[in-house]
Structure formats: structure tokens, C-alpha cells
mmCIF file of C-alpha atoms in Angstrom:
data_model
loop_
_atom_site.group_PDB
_atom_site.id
_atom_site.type_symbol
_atom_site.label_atom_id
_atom_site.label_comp_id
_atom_site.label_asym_id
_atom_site.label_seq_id
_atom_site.Cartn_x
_atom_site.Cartn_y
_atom_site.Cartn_z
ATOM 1 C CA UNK U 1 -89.546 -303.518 38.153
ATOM 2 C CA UNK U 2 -87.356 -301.098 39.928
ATOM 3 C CA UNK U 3 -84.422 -302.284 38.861
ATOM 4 C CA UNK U 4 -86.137 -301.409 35.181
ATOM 5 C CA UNK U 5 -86.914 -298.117 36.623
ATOM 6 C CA UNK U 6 -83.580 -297.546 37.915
ATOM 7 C CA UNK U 7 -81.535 -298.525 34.836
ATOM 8 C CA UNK U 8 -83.477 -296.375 32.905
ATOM 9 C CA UNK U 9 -83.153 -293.684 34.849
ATOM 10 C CA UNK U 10 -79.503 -293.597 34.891
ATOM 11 C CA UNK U 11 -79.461 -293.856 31.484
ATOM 12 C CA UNK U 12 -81.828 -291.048 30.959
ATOM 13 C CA UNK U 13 -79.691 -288.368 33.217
ATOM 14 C CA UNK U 14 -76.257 -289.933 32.228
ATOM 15 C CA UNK U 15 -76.742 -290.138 28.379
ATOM 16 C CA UNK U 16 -79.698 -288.730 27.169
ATOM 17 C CA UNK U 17 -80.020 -285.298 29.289
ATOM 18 C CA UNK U 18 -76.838 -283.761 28.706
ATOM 19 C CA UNK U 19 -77.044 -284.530 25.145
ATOM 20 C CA UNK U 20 -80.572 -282.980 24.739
ATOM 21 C CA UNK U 21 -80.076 -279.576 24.296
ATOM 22 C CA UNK U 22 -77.745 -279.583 21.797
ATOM 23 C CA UNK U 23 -79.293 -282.219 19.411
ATOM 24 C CA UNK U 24 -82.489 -279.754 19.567
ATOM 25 C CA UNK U 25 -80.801 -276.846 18.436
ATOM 26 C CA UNK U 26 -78.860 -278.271 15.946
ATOM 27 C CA UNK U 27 -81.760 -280.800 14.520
ATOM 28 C CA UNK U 28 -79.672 -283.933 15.165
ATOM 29 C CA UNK U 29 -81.568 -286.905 15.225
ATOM 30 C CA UNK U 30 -80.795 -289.573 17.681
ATOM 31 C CA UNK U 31 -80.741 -292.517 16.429
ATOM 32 C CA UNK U 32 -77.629 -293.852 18.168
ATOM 33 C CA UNK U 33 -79.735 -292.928 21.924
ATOM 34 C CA UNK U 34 -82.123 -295.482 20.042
ATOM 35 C CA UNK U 35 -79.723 -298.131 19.333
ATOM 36 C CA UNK U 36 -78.559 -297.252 23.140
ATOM 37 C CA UNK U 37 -82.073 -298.015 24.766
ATOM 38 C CA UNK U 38 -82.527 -301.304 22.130
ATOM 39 C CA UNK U 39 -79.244 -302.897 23.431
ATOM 40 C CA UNK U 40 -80.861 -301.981 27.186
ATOM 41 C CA UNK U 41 -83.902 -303.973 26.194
ATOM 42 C CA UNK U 42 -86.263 -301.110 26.722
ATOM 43 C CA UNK U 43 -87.396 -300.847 22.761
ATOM 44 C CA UNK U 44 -90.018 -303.527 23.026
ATOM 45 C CA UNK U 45 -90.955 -303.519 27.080
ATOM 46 C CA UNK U 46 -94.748 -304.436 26.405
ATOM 47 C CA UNK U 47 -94.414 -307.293 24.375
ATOM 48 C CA UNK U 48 -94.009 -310.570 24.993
ATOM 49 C CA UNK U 49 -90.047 -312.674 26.142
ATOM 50 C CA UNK U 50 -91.074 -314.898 23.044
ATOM 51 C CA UNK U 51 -90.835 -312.407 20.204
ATOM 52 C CA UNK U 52 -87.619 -310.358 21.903
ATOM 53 C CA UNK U 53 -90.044 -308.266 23.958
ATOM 54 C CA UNK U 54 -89.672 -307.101 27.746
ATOM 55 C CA UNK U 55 -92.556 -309.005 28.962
ATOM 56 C CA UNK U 56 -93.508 -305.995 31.102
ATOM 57 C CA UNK U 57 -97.362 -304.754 32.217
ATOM 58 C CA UNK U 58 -98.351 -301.312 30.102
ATOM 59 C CA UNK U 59 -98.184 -299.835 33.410
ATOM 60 C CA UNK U 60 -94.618 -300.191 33.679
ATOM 61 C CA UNK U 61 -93.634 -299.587 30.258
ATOM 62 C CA UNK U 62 -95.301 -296.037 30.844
ATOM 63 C CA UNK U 63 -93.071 -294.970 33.480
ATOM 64 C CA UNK U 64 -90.110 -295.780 31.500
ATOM 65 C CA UNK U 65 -91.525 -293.562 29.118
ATOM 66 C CA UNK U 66 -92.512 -290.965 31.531
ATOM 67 C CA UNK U 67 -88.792 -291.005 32.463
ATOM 68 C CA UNK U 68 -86.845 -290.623 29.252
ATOM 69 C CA UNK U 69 -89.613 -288.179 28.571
ATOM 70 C CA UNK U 70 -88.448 -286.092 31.622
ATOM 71 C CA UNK U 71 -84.743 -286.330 30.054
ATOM 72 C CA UNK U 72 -85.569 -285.963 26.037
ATOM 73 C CA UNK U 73 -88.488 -285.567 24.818
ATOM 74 C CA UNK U 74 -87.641 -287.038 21.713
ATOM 75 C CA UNK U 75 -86.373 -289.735 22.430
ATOM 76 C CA UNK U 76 -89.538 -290.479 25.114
ATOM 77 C CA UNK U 77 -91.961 -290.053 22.150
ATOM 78 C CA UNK U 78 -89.173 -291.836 19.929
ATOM 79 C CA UNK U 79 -90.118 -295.353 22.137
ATOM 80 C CA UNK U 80 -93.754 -294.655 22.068
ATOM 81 C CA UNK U 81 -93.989 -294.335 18.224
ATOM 82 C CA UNK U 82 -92.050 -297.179 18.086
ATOM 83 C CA UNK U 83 -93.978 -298.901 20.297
ATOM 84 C CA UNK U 84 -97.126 -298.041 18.565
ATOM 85 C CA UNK U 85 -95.720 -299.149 15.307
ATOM 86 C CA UNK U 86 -95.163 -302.706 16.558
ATOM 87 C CA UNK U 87 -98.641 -302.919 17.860
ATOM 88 C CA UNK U 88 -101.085 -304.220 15.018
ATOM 89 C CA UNK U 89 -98.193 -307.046 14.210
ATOM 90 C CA UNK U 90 -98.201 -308.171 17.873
ATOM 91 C CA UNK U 91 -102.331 -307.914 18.239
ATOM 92 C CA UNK U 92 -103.475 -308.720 14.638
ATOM 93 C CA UNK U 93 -100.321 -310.546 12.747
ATOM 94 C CA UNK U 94 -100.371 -314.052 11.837
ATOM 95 C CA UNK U 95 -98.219 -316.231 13.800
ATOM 96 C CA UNK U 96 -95.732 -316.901 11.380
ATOM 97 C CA UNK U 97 -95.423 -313.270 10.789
ATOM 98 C CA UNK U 98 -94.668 -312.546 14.290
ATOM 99 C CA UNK U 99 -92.051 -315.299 14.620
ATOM 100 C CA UNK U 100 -90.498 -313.910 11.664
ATOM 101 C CA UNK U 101 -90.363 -309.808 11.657
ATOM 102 C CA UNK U 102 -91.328 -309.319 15.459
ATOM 103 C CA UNK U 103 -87.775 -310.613 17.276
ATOM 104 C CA UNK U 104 -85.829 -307.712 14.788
ATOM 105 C CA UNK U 105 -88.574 -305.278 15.377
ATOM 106 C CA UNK U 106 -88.333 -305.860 19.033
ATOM 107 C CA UNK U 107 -84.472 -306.081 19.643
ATOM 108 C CA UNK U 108 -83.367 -303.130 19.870
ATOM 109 C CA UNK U 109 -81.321 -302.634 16.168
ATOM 110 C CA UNK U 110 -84.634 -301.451 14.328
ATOM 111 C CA UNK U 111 -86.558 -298.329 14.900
ATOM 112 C CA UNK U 112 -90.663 -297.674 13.396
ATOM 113 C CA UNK U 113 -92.403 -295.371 12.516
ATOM 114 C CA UNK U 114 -96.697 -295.568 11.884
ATOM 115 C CA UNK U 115 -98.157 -294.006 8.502
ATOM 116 C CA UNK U 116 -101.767 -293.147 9.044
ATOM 117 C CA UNK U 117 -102.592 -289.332 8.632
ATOM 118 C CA UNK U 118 -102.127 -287.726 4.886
ATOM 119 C CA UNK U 119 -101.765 -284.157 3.685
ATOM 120 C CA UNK U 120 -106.219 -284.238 3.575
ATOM 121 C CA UNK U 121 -106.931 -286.790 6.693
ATOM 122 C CA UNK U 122 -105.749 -286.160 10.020
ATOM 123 C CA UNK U 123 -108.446 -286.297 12.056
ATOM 124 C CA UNK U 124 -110.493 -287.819 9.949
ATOM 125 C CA UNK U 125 -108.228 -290.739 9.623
ATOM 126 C CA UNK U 126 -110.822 -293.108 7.602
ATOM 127 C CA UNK U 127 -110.495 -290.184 4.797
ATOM 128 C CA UNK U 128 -107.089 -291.690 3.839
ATOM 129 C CA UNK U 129 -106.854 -291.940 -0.118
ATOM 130 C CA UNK U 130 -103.529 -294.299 -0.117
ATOM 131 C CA UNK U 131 -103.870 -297.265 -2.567
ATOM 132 C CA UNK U 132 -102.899 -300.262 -2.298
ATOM 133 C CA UNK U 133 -104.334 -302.130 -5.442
ATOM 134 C CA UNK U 134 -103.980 -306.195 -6.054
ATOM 135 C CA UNK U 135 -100.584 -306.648 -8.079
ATOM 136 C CA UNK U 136 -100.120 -310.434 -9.234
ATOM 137 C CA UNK U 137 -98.659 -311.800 -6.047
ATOM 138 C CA UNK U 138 -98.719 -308.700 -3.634
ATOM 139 C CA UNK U 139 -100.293 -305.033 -3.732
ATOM 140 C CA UNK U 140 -99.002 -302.194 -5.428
ATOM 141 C CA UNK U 141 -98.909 -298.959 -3.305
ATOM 142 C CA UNK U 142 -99.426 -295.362 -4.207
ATOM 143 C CA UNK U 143 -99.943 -291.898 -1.916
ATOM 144 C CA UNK U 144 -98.939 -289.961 0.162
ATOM 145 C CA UNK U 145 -98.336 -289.792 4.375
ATOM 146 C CA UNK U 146 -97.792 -286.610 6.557
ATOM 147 C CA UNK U 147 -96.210 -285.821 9.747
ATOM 148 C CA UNK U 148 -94.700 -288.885 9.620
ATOM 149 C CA UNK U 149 -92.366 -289.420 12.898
ATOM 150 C CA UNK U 150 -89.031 -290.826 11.952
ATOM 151 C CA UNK U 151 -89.632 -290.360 8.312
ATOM 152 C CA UNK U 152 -86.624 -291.654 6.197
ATOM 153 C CA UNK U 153 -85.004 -292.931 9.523
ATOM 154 C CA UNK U 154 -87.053 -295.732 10.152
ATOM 155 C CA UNK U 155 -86.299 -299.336 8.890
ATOM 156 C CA UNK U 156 -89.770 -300.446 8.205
ATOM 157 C CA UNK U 157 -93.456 -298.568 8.244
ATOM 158 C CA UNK U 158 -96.866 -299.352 9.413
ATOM 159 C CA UNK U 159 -98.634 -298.166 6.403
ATOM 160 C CA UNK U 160 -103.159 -298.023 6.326
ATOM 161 C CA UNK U 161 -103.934 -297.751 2.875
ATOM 162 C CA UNK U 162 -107.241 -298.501 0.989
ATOM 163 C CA UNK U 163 -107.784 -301.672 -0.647
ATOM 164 C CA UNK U 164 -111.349 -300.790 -1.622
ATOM 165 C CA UNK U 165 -114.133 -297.867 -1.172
ATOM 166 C CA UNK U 166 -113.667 -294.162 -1.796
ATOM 167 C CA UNK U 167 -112.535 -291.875 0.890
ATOM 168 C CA UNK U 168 -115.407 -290.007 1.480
ATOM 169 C CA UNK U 169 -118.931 -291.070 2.571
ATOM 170 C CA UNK U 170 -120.382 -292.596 5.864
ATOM 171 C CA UNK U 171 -118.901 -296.049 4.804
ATOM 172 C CA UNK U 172 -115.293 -294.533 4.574
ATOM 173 C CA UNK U 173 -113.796 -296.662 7.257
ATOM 174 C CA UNK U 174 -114.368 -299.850 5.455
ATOM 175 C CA UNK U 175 -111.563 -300.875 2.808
ATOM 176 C CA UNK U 176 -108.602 -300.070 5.236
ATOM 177 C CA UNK U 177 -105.970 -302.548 5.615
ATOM 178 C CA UNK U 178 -102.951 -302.775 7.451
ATOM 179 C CA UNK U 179 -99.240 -303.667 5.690
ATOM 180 C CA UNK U 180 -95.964 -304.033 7.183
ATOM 181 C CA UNK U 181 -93.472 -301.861 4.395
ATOM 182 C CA UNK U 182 -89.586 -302.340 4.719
ATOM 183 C CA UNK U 183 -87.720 -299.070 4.474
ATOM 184 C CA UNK U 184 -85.519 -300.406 1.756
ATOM 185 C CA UNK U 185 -88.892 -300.936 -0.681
ATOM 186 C CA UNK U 186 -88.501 -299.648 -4.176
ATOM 187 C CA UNK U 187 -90.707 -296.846 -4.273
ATOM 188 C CA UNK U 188 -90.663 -295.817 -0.857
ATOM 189 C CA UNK U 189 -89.126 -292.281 0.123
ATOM 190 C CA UNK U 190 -89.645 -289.359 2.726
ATOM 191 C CA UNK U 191 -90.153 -285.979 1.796
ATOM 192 C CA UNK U 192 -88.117 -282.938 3.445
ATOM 193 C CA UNK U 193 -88.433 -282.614 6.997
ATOM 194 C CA UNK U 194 -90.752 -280.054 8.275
ATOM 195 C CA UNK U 195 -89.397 -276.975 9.935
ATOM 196 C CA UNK U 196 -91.115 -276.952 13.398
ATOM 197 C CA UNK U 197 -91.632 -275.070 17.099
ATOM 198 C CA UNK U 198 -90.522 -277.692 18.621
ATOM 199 C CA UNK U 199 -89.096 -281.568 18.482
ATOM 200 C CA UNK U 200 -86.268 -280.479 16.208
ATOM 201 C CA UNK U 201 -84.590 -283.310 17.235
ATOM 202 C CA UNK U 202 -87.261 -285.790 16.499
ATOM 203 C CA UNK U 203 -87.438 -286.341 12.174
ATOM 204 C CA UNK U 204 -91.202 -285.290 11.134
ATOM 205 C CA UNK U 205 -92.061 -285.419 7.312
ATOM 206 C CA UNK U 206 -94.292 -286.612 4.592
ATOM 207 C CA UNK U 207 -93.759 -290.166 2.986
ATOM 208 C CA UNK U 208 -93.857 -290.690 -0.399
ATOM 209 C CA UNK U 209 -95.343 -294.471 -2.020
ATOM 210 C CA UNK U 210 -94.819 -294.255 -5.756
ATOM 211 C CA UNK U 211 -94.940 -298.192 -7.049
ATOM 212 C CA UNK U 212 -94.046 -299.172 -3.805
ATOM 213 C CA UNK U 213 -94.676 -303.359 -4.224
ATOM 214 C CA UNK U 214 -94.848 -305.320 -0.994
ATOM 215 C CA UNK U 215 -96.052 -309.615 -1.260
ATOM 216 C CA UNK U 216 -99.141 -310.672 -0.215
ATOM 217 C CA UNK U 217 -97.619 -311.697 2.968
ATOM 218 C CA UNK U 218 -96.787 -308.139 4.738
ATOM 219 C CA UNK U 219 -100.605 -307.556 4.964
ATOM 220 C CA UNK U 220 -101.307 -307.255 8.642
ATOM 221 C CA UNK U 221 -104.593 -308.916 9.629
ATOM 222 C CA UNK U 222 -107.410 -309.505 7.326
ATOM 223 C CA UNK U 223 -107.665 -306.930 3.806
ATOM 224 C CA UNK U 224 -110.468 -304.547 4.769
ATOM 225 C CA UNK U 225 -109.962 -304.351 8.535
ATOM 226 C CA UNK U 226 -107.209 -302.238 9.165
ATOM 227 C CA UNK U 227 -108.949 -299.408 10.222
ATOM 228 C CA UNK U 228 -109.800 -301.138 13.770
ATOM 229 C CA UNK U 229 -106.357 -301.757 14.351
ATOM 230 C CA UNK U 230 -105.002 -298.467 13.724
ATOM 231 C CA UNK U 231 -107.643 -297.539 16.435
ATOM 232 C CA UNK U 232 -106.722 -300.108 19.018
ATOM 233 C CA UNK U 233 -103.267 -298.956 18.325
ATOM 234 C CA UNK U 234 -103.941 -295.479 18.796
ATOM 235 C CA UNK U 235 -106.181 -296.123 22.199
ATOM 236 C CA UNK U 236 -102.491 -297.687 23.427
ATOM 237 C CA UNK U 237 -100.007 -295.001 21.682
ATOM 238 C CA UNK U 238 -102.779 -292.040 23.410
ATOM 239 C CA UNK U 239 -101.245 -293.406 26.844
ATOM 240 C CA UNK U 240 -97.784 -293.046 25.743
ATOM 241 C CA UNK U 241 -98.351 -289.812 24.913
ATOM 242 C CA UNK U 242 -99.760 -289.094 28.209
ATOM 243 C CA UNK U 243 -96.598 -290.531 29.952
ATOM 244 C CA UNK U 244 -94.804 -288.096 27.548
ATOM 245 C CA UNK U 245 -96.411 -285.033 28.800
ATOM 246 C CA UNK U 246 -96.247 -286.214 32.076
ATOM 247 C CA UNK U 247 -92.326 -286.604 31.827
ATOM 248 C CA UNK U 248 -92.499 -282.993 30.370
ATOM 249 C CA UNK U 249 -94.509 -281.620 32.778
ATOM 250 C CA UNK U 250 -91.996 -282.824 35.323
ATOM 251 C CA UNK U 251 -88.852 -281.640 34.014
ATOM 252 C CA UNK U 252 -90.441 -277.943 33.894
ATOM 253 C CA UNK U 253 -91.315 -278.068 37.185
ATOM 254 C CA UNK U 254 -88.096 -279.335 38.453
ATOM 255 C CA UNK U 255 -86.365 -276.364 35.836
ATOM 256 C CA UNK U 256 -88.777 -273.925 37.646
ATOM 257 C CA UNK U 257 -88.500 -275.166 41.373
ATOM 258 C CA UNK U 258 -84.710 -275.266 41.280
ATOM 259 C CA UNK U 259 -84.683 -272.090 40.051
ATOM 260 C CA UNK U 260 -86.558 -270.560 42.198
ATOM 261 C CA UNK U 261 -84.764 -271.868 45.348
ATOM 262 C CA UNK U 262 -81.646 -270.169 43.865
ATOM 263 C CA UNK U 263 -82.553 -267.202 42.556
ATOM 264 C CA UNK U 264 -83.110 -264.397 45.721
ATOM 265 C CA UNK U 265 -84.899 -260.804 44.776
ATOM 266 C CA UNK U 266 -85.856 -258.851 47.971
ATOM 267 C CA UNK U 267 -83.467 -260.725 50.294
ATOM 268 C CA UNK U 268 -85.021 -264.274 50.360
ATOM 269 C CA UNK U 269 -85.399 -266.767 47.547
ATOM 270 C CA UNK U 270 -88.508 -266.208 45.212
ATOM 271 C CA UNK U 271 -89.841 -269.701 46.145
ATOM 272 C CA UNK U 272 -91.185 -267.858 49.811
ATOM 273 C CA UNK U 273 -93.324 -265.677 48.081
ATOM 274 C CA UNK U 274 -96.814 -266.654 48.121
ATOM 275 C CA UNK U 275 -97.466 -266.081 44.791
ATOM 276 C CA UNK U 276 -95.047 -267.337 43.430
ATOM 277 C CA UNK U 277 -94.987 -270.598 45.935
ATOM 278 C CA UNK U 278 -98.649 -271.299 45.346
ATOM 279 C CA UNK U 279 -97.976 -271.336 41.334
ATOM 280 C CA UNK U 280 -95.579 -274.115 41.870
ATOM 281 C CA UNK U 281 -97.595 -276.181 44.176
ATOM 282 C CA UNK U 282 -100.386 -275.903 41.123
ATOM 283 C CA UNK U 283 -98.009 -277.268 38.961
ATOM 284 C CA UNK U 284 -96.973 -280.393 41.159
ATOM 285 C CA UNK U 285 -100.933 -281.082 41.459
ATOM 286 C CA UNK U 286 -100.942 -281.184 38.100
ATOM 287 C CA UNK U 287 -98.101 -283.323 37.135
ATOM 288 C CA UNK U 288 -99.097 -285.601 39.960
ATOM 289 C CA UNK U 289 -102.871 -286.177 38.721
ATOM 290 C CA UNK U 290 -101.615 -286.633 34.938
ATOM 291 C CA UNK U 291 -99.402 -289.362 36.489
ATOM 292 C CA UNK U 292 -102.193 -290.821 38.324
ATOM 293 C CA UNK U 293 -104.586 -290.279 35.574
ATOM 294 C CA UNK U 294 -102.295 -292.609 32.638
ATOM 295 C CA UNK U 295 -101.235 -295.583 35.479
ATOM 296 C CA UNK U 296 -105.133 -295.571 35.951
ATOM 297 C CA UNK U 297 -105.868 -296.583 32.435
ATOM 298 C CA UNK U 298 -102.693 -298.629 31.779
ATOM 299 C CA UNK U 299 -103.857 -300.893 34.926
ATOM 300 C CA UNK U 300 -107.206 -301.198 33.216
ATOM 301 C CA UNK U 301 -105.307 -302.180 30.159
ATOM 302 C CA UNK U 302 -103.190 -304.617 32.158
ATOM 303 C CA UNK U 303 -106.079 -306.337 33.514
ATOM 304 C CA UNK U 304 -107.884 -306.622 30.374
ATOM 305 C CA UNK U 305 -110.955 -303.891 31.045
ATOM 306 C CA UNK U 306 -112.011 -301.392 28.512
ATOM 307 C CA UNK U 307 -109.958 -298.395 28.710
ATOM 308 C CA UNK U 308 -110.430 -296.272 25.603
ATOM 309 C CA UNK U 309 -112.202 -293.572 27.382
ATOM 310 C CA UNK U 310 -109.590 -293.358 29.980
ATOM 311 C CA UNK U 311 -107.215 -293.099 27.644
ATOM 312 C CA UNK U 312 -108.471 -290.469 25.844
ATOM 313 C CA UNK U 313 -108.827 -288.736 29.385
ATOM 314 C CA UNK U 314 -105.318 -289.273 30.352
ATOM 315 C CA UNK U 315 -103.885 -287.984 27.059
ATOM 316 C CA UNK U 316 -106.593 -284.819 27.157
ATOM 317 C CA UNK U 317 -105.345 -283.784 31.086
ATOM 318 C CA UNK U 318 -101.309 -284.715 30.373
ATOM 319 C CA UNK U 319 -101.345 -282.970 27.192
ATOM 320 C CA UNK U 320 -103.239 -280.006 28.423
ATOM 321 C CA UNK U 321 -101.145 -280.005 31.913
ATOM 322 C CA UNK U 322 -98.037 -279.878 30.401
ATOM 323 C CA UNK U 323 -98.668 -277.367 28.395
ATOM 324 C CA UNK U 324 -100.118 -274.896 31.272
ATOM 325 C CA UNK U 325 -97.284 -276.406 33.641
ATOM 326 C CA UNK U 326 -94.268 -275.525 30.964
ATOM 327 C CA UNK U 327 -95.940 -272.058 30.243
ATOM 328 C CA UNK U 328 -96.087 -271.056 33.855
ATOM 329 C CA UNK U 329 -92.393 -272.616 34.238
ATOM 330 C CA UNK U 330 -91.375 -269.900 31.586
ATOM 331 C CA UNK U 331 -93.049 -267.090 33.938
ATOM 332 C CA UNK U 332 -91.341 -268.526 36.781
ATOM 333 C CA UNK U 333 -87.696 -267.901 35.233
ATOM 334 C CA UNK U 334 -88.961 -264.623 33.961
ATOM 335 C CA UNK U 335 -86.735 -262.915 31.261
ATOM 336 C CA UNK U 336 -84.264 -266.214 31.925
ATOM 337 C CA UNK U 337 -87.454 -268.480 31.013
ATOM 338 C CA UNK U 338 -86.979 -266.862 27.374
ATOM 339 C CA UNK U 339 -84.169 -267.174 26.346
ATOM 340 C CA UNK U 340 -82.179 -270.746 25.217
ATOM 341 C CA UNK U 341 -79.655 -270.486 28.115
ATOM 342 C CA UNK U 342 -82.503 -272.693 30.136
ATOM 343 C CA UNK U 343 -84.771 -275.558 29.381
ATOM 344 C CA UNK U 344 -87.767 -273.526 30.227
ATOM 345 C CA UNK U 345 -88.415 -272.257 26.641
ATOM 346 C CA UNK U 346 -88.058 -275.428 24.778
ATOM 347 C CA UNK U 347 -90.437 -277.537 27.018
ATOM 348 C CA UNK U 348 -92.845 -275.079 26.200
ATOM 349 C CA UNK U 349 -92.458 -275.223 22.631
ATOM 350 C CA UNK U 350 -92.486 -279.038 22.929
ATOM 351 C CA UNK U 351 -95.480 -279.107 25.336
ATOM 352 C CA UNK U 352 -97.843 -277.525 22.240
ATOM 353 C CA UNK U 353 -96.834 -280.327 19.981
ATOM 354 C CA UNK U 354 -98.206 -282.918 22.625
ATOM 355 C CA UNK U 355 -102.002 -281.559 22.203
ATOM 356 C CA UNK U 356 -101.845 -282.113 18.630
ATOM 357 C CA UNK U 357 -100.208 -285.841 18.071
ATOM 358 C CA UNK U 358 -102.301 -288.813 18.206
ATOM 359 C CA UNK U 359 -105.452 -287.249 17.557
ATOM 360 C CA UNK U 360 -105.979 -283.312 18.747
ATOM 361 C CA UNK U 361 -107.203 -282.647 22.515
ATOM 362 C CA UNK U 362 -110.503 -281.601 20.442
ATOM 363 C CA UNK U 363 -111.109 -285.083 19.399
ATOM 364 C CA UNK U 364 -110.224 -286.709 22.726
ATOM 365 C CA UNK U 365 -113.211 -284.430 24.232
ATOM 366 C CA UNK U 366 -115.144 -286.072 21.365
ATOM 367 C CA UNK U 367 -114.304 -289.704 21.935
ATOM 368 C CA UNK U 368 -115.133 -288.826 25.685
ATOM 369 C CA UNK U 369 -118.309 -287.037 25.081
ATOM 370 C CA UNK U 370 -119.673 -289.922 22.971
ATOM 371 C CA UNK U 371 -118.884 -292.346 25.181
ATOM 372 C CA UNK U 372 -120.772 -290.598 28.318
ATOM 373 C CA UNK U 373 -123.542 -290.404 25.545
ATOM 374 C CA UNK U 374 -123.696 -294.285 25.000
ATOM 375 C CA UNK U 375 -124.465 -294.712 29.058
#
């Protein structure tokens, strides 16, 4: 496992970190950092040796994020979409499915991306009005995706469309299935990329499924049941995201604690002021518990417990910390915090996107509530 750990972190501060800052400002994507970590073997860490996978516990394949995180943060969230993608193959594919598409998905060469929220459903994911209607030998699909990570980059989609029911009502959540779409489908197209705070970086846009014809054989589990597997994939991609913020959270407080040893007002460096001293050590007891907080759950992933409710936790408190840790890191650098000369600024504008993704902080205080209300 070190060795895992140690790889990627050279990669991460001899590759990815110096190329960071200006692929943000300039909106480059990077897709060859992702070709870069797939020849490394780190694009497929969770999954099993047989199908091209790593063969590695969750809880390792978190830190790995948590690491690139620290360097890029899209290229962190990059392997967790990815990774998420992959999921309802690996845990709900046939066999013969995942001995055929899983080894290319898993590789290194191919990158994912998961279509489940639309321009009307985001957190109401079951509202999804996506078609995918019985065509001879396959399914015919028509609608539309949003925020769509890796739109028009991607070389194949996780698409939940209905097969049957409306997508309103109490019984909304039935008719969902699962497909595995190839990016070169006829019919299948991304919309312009949205214009956003942060994650410029990192492609996010609407997809487009006009006609879009896929056989019989790219559904992914059985028709009807695809809604369960975008949550079981979700439960896994909500620690990702966690080990994301945690990686952000980390690289603001390094910006803000090496700054602060340099930078001297009053005759002394600002990090022996109280105030300023006792901020900081907040901000490492923060980082720290988030890091404690998404292990916990991956371990209780590893060993085959429940953990949905401790994932929801760990991507509440990481999403959450980061964004109070990179806001105080920006008050810690003052007027320099503000500007684009330093880091500081852009993890902040990064950290806001991380409370949003994979279902809001509001609904992971929901999925927690009702669970403490089941006993």
C-alpha cells in the first residue's frame, strides 16, 4: 500500500501540481493527466485484478484520491467520477458484460462519466423523464442530462433512463434502468460547457440523447431496477467526494500555514500570534476529523457493514470543512488570499462546488436524519 501511496504522490506534486493552475485559468481539460494516472494503474484501484482493476480495499483507493485531490482538484474528482461510473457494471453487470467492457473501462485508456440528474431532477433523482423505449432489438433513447462531468470527453456514459412509469408520483422510482452508452452512439452529444466559479478545468455540461439506439445487451442489471444502483453507486461516489474535500482542505491549509511562517508584520511571523495561530490549529482539526471521518466508512465498506449513513456523514463534514477551512485560508493570506497570484482563492471557489455534487449537504442531513428516525 505505501508504495501505492508513494507513487501517487510523486506523481501528484511532479505532474499534476505545477500544471494546475494554469489548466484552471485557461479551462484546459486534462485528459492527458488521465491517460497519465491509467498507464499508473490508479484508474480502476477498487476493482478487482480480473477485470484490469487494482484489487485495492475502498480505504485505500480514498487516500489516493485524497492525494491527487490535494494536487488538482480536478483531476481528484476526475478518478472518483470515473470510478463511480464503473460501479453498477462491476456490482450489477452480467458476467459476460464485465469480461467484455470492464478490462477497457478499467485500464487506464478510457475515461466515464455518470448521467443521472436532468435540467428538472437533481435532487429528486427518481423525477428523471429520459426515455428509453423498446426498439426491435435494443432501446431507443431520448432526453436530456445536466451537469454532466466530462461531458463530450468521456468515451462511454452511465445513462438512468425510464423504461416505464411517469416521473412524478410516489411510485416514481420504479421504471429506472441502468444502460452502458458508448460515446461514439449516433445520437449522442454534449451541450456547451457551463461557465462556472470554480472546476474550470474539469468539463461540466448537459448531454443531449436524440435517437440515441443502444442493443439489448448494454442494459445494466435487470429493466426496472436501475434506480437502486444509481443509489448504491452514489453511497460509494459520496466517499470519494469526501476524500476530495479532504485533499482540498489540506492543500489550503498547507497554502495558509506556509504562508504564514513567511510572512512577518510586527517583527515576528504572523503564525505567533494567537489569533491567528489558533485559526490554523482549527483548521488542522478539521481536516484531520474529515480524514478520519471517510477511512471510517470506507473500512465499514471494506468489511462488508452498512455504511450509507456514514457516508453521507463523511461527505456532509468534508464538504462543509473544506469549505470553512479554504475560506479562513483566504483570511489568512489577507489581500494576497484574493487575488490569483496564490492558490488560496481558487480552493475556495472549488470548495463551494463540493457541497453541491453528489447530492447537496441538505440532502445528506436528510438521509442522516431518516436513518436516526428508523432506530
Amino acid at each position: 500500500m505505501q508504495e501505492l501511496l508513494d507513487l501517487t504522490h510523486e506523481l501528484a506534486v511532479k505532474e499534476l501540481q505545477p500544471a494546475a493552475d494554469a489548466a484552471e485559468r485557461a479551462g484546459t481539460f486534462p485528459r492527458e493527466a488521465f491517460r497519465l494516472l491509467g498507464r499508473s494503474g490508479l484508474l480502476g484501484l477498487p476493482y478487482p485484478e480480473r477485470w484490469g482493476g487494482g484489487g485495492q480495499p475502498y480505504e485505500v483507493y480514498l487516500q489516493v484520491v485524497e492525494e491527487l485531490a490535494r494536487a488538482w482538484m480536478a483531476v481528484g474528482l476526475g478518478v472518483s467520477v470515473h470510478t463511480l461510473t464503473c460501479f453498477p457494471l462491476a456490482t450489477a453487470g452480467t458476467p459476460e458484460q464485465q469480461e467484455r467492457w470492464l478490462p477497457g473501462l478499467l485500464g487506464g485508456e478510457l475515461l466515464g462519466a455518470y448521467c443521472l440528474s436532468e435540467p428538472q431532477s437533481g435532487s429528486d433523482a427518481a423525477a428523471l423523464a429520459t426515455r428509453a423505449a423498446a426498439d426491435g432489438d435494443g432501446y431507443r433513447i431520448d432526453g436530456v442530462k445536466a451537469w454532466i462531468s466530462h461531458a463530450g470527453r468521456a468515451d462511454f456514459y452511465t445513462l438512468f433512463a425510464r423504461t416505464s412509469g411517469e416521473p412524478s408520483g410516489p411510485e416514481r422510482s420504479r421504471g429506472i434502468s441502468c444502460f452502458h452508452v458508448p460515446a461514439g452512439t449516433a445520437g449522442v452529444s454534449a451541450g456547451p460547457a457551463e461557465r462556472k466559479m470554480g472546476m474550470r478545468a474539469s468539463v461540466t455540461a448537459q448531454m443531449i440523447f436524440d435517437g440515441a439506439r443502444v442493443p439489448a445487451d448494454h442494459l445494466v442489471g435487470e429493466e426496472g431496477h436501475g434506480f437502486a444502483i444509481a443509489l448504491a453507486a452514489l453511497d460509494a461516489g459520496r466517499l470519494g467526494i469526501a476524500a476530495c474535500a479532504t485533499g482540498l482542505a489540506q492543500a489550503a491549509l498547507d497554502t495558509a500555514v506556509g504562508y504564514a511562517r513567511e510572512r512577518r508584520q510586527f517583527g515576528q511571523p504572523i503564525i505567533g500570534f494567537e489569533g491567528l495561530s489558533f485559526l490554523l490549529a482549527d483548521m488542522a482539526t478539521g481536516v484531520e476529523a474529515a480524514r478520519s471521518l471517510y477511512r471510517a466508512a470506507a473500512r465499514r465498506k471494506d468489511a462488508g457493514q452498512p455504511f450509507s449513513t456514514q457516508a453521507a456523514m463523511a461527505k456532509l463534514f468534508a464538504a462543509d470543512t473544506a469549505m470553512r477551512v479554504a475560506t479562513d485560508a483566504v483570511q489568512v493570506l489577507g489581500g494576497y488570499g484574493y487575488v490569483e497570484d496564490f492558490p488560496a482563492e481558487r480552493y475556495m471557489r472549488e470548495a463551494k462546488m463540493l457541497q453541491i455534487v453528489e447530492g447537496t449537504n441538505q440532502i445528506q442531513r436528510l438521509v442522516i436524519a431518516r436513518a436516526l428516525g428508523r432506530g
